[in-house]
Amino acid sequence: MYLGTQDGWVEVVSGVMFSGKSEELLRRVRRALIARKRVQVFKSHLDDRYGGVQTISSHDGTRIEAVPVNTSLQIAEQVLAETEVVAIDEAQFLDRGVVRVVNDLASRGVRVIVAGTDMDFRGEPFGAIPELLAIAEKIDKLHAICVICGDPATRNQRLIDGAPAPAEGPTIQVGGSESYEARCRRCHQVPSVLREQTTLGIDASAR
Ligand code: ADP
Ligand code: ZN
């Protein structure tokens, strides 16, 4: 890392699902352990897709133990005084208080590694990730591969029975490759029942 070794800082790994955020978080944690740093790993309890809530798994199957949390407060409460590196996966599911928690840890000298998807399935900023990106010393935005056209993918495509899910669905709906795909801006589709009705109304009055 290019930053000083004594000071704390925040680094965010963001991007679309399947872009390798968990892989990258695990790589950084593994290297911190090789450097004999004292590391604690947390993840939102919501994501228990692979192998229960006690591990972070990347889509390629690598895994590491992580403490599941429901709230940012639970992270603040569980970080030990001697901890030098804190990693948090799936941070988009956490409350906005995570920004304060992360900032306080960094100010105390902790290196904080946060991973999370930066946009929801509609292509809108997700949870506290935008704020975390703003306060971080270092950010990386990873891309996946668009499953439709092969270009770099930046968007989470939600699917219901294989078809694009409507914008009116809930923001948080945990799922894997059966309900999400990585797509580029052009191939990303968010049909909206409400928007279609409005557009039809405008078209009719314009005629
Ligand atoms: P994230 O945490 O960003 O969801 P992971 O680290 O869990 O990503 O998984 C990344 C891995 O997912 C890649 O190394 C690759 O093996 C696999 N993968 C599956 N679908 C795609 C895709 N459309 N584009 C890129 N990688 C993909
Ligand atoms: Zn595409």
Short mmCIF file of C-alpha atoms and ligand atoms in Angstrom, two decimals:
data_model
loop_
_atom_site.label_atom_id
_atom_site.label_comp_id
_atom_site.label_asym_id
_atom_site.label_seq_id
_atom_site.Cartn_x
_atom_site.Cartn_y
_atom_site.Cartn_z
CA MET A 1 0.00 0.00 0.00
CA TYR A 2 1.28 3.44 -0.85
CA LEU A 3 0.10 4.97 2.43
CA GLY A 4 2.18 5.12 5.60
CA THR A 5 2.28 1.96 7.70
CA GLN A 6 1.48 3.68 11.00
CA ASP A 7 -1.68 5.54 10.07
CA GLY A 8 -5.13 4.13 9.61
CA TRP A 9 -7.05 4.50 6.38
CA VAL A 10 -10.13 3.30 4.52
CA GLU A 11 -10.03 1.39 1.25
CA VAL A 12 -13.19 0.48 -0.64
CA VAL A 13 -13.52 -2.28 -3.22
CA SER A 14 -16.76 -1.65 -5.12
CA GLY A 15 -18.38 -2.71 -8.35
CA VAL A 16 -21.01 -5.00 -9.77
CA MET A 17 -21.72 -8.53 -8.51
CA PHE A 18 -19.29 -11.15 -9.92
CA SER A 19 -16.62 -8.45 -10.42
CA GLY A 20 -14.29 -10.10 -7.90
CA LYS A 21 -14.82 -7.90 -4.83
CA SER A 22 -14.81 -10.83 -2.41
CA GLU A 23 -11.80 -12.32 -4.21
CA GLU A 24 -9.96 -9.01 -3.84
CA LEU A 25 -10.98 -8.61 -0.17
CA LEU A 26 -9.78 -12.15 0.55
CA ARG A 27 -6.50 -11.47 -1.27
CA ARG A 28 -5.88 -8.37 0.85
CA VAL A 29 -6.80 -10.20 4.07
CA ARG A 30 -4.52 -13.12 3.18
CA ARG A 31 -1.60 -10.73 2.56
CA ALA A 32 -2.26 -8.89 5.83
CA LEU A 33 -2.11 -12.26 7.62
CA ILE A 34 1.17 -13.06 5.86
CA ALA A 35 2.44 -9.72 7.19
CA ARG A 36 1.39 -11.02 10.65
CA LYS A 37 -1.17 -8.27 11.13
CA ARG A 38 -4.01 -8.83 13.55
CA VAL A 39 -7.06 -9.05 11.30
CA GLN A 40 -10.80 -9.22 11.96
CA VAL A 41 -13.27 -9.96 9.18
CA PHE A 42 -16.99 -9.11 9.23
CA LYS A 43 -19.80 -9.49 6.77
CA SER A 44 -23.47 -8.61 6.66
CA HIS A 45 -25.50 -11.52 7.97
CA LEU A 46 -27.83 -11.09 5.01
CA ASP A 47 -25.45 -12.74 2.61
CA ASP A 48 -25.43 -16.42 3.49
CA ARG A 49 -25.50 -17.73 -0.05
CA TYR A 50 -22.41 -19.88 0.15
CA GLY A 51 -21.57 -22.19 3.02
CA GLY A 52 -23.45 -20.52 5.88
CA VAL A 53 -22.93 -17.16 7.56
CA GLN A 54 -19.50 -17.87 9.01
CA THR A 55 -17.43 -17.56 5.85
CA ILE A 56 -16.75 -15.13 3.05
CA SER A 57 -16.67 -17.00 -0.21
CA SER A 58 -15.89 -15.57 -3.57
CA HIS A 59 -17.72 -16.97 -6.58
CA ASP A 60 -14.59 -19.00 -7.35
CA GLY A 61 -15.01 -20.94 -4.08
CA THR A 62 -12.14 -19.50 -1.94
CA ARG A 63 -13.26 -18.86 1.63
CA ILE A 64 -12.23 -17.29 4.94
CA GLU A 65 -13.96 -17.08 8.30
CA ALA A 66 -15.99 -13.95 8.97
CA VAL A 67 -18.15 -12.75 11.83
CA PRO A 68 -21.73 -12.14 10.66
CA VAL A 69 -23.21 -8.79 11.76
CA ASN A 70 -26.65 -7.20 11.52
CA THR A 71 -25.61 -3.62 12.24
CA SER A 72 -22.58 -1.35 12.06
CA LEU A 73 -22.73 -1.07 15.86
CA GLN A 74 -21.98 -4.78 16.15
CA ILE A 75 -18.75 -4.15 14.25
CA ALA A 76 -17.79 -1.25 16.54
CA GLU A 77 -18.49 -3.42 19.59
CA GLN A 78 -16.47 -6.40 18.43
CA VAL A 79 -13.27 -4.81 17.14
CA LEU A 80 -10.50 -5.57 19.63
CA ALA A 81 -8.06 -2.91 20.81
CA GLU A 82 -5.09 -4.75 19.25
CA THR A 83 -6.69 -5.24 15.83
CA GLU A 84 -4.72 -3.66 12.99
CA VAL A 85 -6.85 -4.59 9.97
CA VAL A 86 -10.65 -4.75 9.74
CA ALA A 87 -12.32 -6.14 6.63
CA ILE A 88 -16.07 -5.81 5.95
CA ASP A 89 -17.78 -7.62 3.07
CA GLU A 90 -21.24 -6.96 1.59
CA ALA A 91 -21.26 -3.50 3.19
CA GLN A 92 -24.14 -2.31 0.99
CA PHE A 93 -26.51 -4.23 3.29
CA LEU A 94 -25.37 -2.37 6.43
CA ASP A 95 -26.90 0.77 7.92
CA ARG A 96 -25.41 4.23 7.24
CA GLY A 97 -23.78 4.18 10.68
CA VAL A 98 -21.05 2.10 9.07
CA VAL A 99 -19.54 5.34 7.69
CA ARG A 100 -18.89 6.65 11.21
CA VAL A 101 -17.66 3.27 12.46
CA VAL A 102 -15.21 2.93 9.59
CA ASN A 103 -14.00 6.53 9.96
CA ASP A 104 -13.45 6.13 13.71
CA LEU A 105 -11.50 2.90 13.22
CA ALA A 106 -9.26 4.53 10.60
CA SER A 107 -8.69 7.52 12.89
CA ARG A 108 -7.59 5.07 15.59
CA GLY A 109 -4.93 3.71 13.24
CA VAL A 110 -6.80 0.72 11.80
CA ARG A 111 -6.58 -0.20 8.12
CA VAL A 112 -10.21 -0.75 7.06
CA ILE A 113 -11.02 -2.71 3.90
CA VAL A 114 -14.65 -2.44 2.80
CA ALA A 115 -16.21 -4.35 -0.09
CA GLY A 116 -19.70 -3.82 -1.44
CA THR A 117 -21.70 -3.43 -4.60
CA ASP A 118 -22.06 0.25 -5.46
CA MET A 119 -25.37 0.16 -7.35
CA ASP A 120 -28.64 -1.60 -6.66
CA PHE A 121 -30.48 -3.58 -9.36
CA ARG A 122 -31.97 -0.33 -10.71
CA GLY A 123 -28.53 1.19 -11.24
CA GLU A 124 -28.93 3.58 -8.31
CA PRO A 125 -26.36 4.14 -5.51
CA PHE A 126 -26.64 1.40 -2.89
CA GLY A 127 -26.86 2.06 0.88
CA ALA A 128 -23.77 3.58 2.49
CA ILE A 129 -21.37 2.63 -0.33
CA PRO A 130 -21.48 6.09 -2.00
CA GLU A 131 -20.52 7.77 1.29
CA LEU A 132 -17.85 5.18 1.97
CA LEU A 133 -16.39 5.87 -1.49
CA ALA A 134 -16.31 9.57 -0.61
CA ILE A 135 -14.47 9.20 2.70
CA ALA A 136 -12.04 6.48 1.57
CA GLU A 137 -8.34 7.11 0.99
CA LYS A 138 -8.30 4.49 -1.77
CA ILE A 139 -11.06 3.13 -3.98
CA ASP A 140 -11.22 0.45 -6.64
CA LYS A 141 -14.19 -0.06 -8.92
CA LEU A 142 -14.09 -3.55 -10.38
CA HIS A 143 -15.92 -4.72 -13.49
CA ALA A 144 -17.36 -8.10 -14.34
CA ILE A 145 -18.10 -9.34 -17.85
CA CYS A 146 -21.50 -8.57 -19.35
CA VAL A 147 -23.20 -11.93 -19.84
CA ILE A 148 -25.08 -10.59 -22.88
CA CYS A 149 -22.38 -8.86 -24.97
CA GLY A 150 -19.02 -9.56 -23.31
CA ASP A 151 -18.17 -5.91 -22.60
CA PRO A 152 -17.08 -4.80 -19.13
CA ALA A 153 -20.12 -5.03 -16.84
CA THR A 154 -21.02 -2.37 -14.28
CA ARG A 155 -24.69 -3.11 -13.50
CA ASN A 156 -26.55 -5.71 -11.46
CA GLN A 157 -29.33 -7.23 -13.56
CA ARG A 158 -32.04 -8.72 -11.36
CA LEU A 159 -34.02 -11.52 -12.95
CA ILE A 160 -37.35 -13.14 -12.11
CA ASP A 161 -37.76 -16.47 -13.89
CA GLY A 162 -35.09 -15.36 -16.34
CA ALA A 163 -36.75 -12.03 -17.23
CA PRO A 164 -35.63 -8.51 -16.12
CA ALA A 165 -37.21 -7.65 -12.75
CA PRO A 166 -39.33 -4.47 -12.47
CA ALA A 167 -37.96 -1.33 -10.77
CA GLU A 168 -40.73 -1.47 -8.16
CA GLY A 169 -39.22 -4.54 -6.42
CA PRO A 170 -37.44 -4.30 -3.04
CA THR A 171 -33.90 -2.88 -3.07
CA ILE A 172 -32.53 -5.68 -0.90
CA GLN A 173 -33.18 -9.17 -2.21
CA VAL A 174 -30.30 -11.53 -1.65
CA GLY A 175 -29.56 -13.92 -4.45
CA GLY A 176 -26.84 -15.49 -6.57
CA SER A 177 -26.53 -16.30 -10.25
CA GLU A 178 -30.11 -17.64 -10.36
CA SER A 179 -31.48 -14.13 -9.78
CA TYR A 180 -28.67 -11.75 -10.77
CA GLU A 181 -26.43 -11.24 -13.79
CA ALA A 182 -23.60 -8.82 -14.47
CA ARG A 183 -24.41 -6.57 -17.42
CA CYS A 184 -23.08 -3.42 -19.09
CA ARG A 185 -25.06 -0.17 -19.17
CA ARG A 186 -26.46 -0.93 -22.64
CA CYS A 187 -27.66 -4.45 -21.82
CA HIS A 188 -29.01 -3.57 -18.35
CA GLN A 189 -32.81 -3.59 -18.28
CA VAL A 190 -35.13 -2.22 -15.58
CA PRO A 191 -38.70 -2.30 -16.81
CA SER A 192 -41.07 -0.13 -14.79
CA VAL A 193 -44.81 -0.59 -14.68
CA LEU A 194 -45.28 2.95 -13.34
CA ARG A 195 -42.84 4.57 -15.78
CA GLU A 196 -44.50 2.83 -18.74
CA GLN A 197 -47.90 4.17 -17.72
CA THR A 198 -46.50 7.71 -17.38
CA THR A 199 -44.72 7.54 -20.72
CA LEU A 200 -47.86 6.33 -22.45
CA GLY A 201 -49.78 9.23 -20.90
CA ILE A 202 -47.20 11.77 -22.15
CA ASP A 203 -47.16 10.22 -25.63
CA ALA A 204 -50.96 10.34 -25.84
CA SER A 205 -51.15 14.01 -24.84
CA ALA A 206 -48.36 14.95 -27.27
CA ARG A 207 -50.31 13.57 -30.23
P1 ADP B 1 -18.15 -10.31 -6.10
O1 ADP B 1 -17.71 -10.37 -4.66
O2 ADP B 1 -17.80 -9.01 -6.77
O3 ADP B 1 -19.59 -10.70 -6.29
P2 ADP B 1 -16.60 -12.71 -6.38
O4 ADP B 1 -15.22 -12.41 -5.88
O5 ADP B 1 -17.52 -13.44 -5.45
O6 ADP B 1 -17.30 -11.38 -6.91
O7 ADP B 1 -16.53 -13.61 -7.71
C1 ADP B 1 -15.73 -13.27 -8.83
C2 ADP B 1 -15.67 -14.49 -9.75
O8 ADP B 1 -16.96 -14.75 -10.30
C3 ADP B 1 -14.78 -14.34 -10.96
O9 ADP B 1 -13.43 -14.59 -10.69
C4 ADP B 1 -15.35 -15.40 -11.91
O10 ADP B 1 -14.77 -16.66 -11.65
C5 ADP B 1 -16.82 -15.50 -11.49
N1 ADP B 1 -17.79 -14.94 -12.46
C6 ADP B 1 -19.03 -15.43 -12.66
N2 ADP B 1 -19.72 -14.69 -13.56
C7 ADP B 1 -18.90 -13.69 -13.95
C8 ADP B 1 -19.05 -12.58 -14.86
N3 ADP B 1 -20.17 -12.34 -15.53
N4 ADP B 1 -17.99 -11.75 -15.00
C9 ADP B 1 -16.84 -11.98 -14.33
N5 ADP B 1 -16.65 -13.00 -13.46
C10 ADP B 1 -17.66 -13.85 -13.26
ZN ZN B 2 -23.58 -5.78 -22.54
#
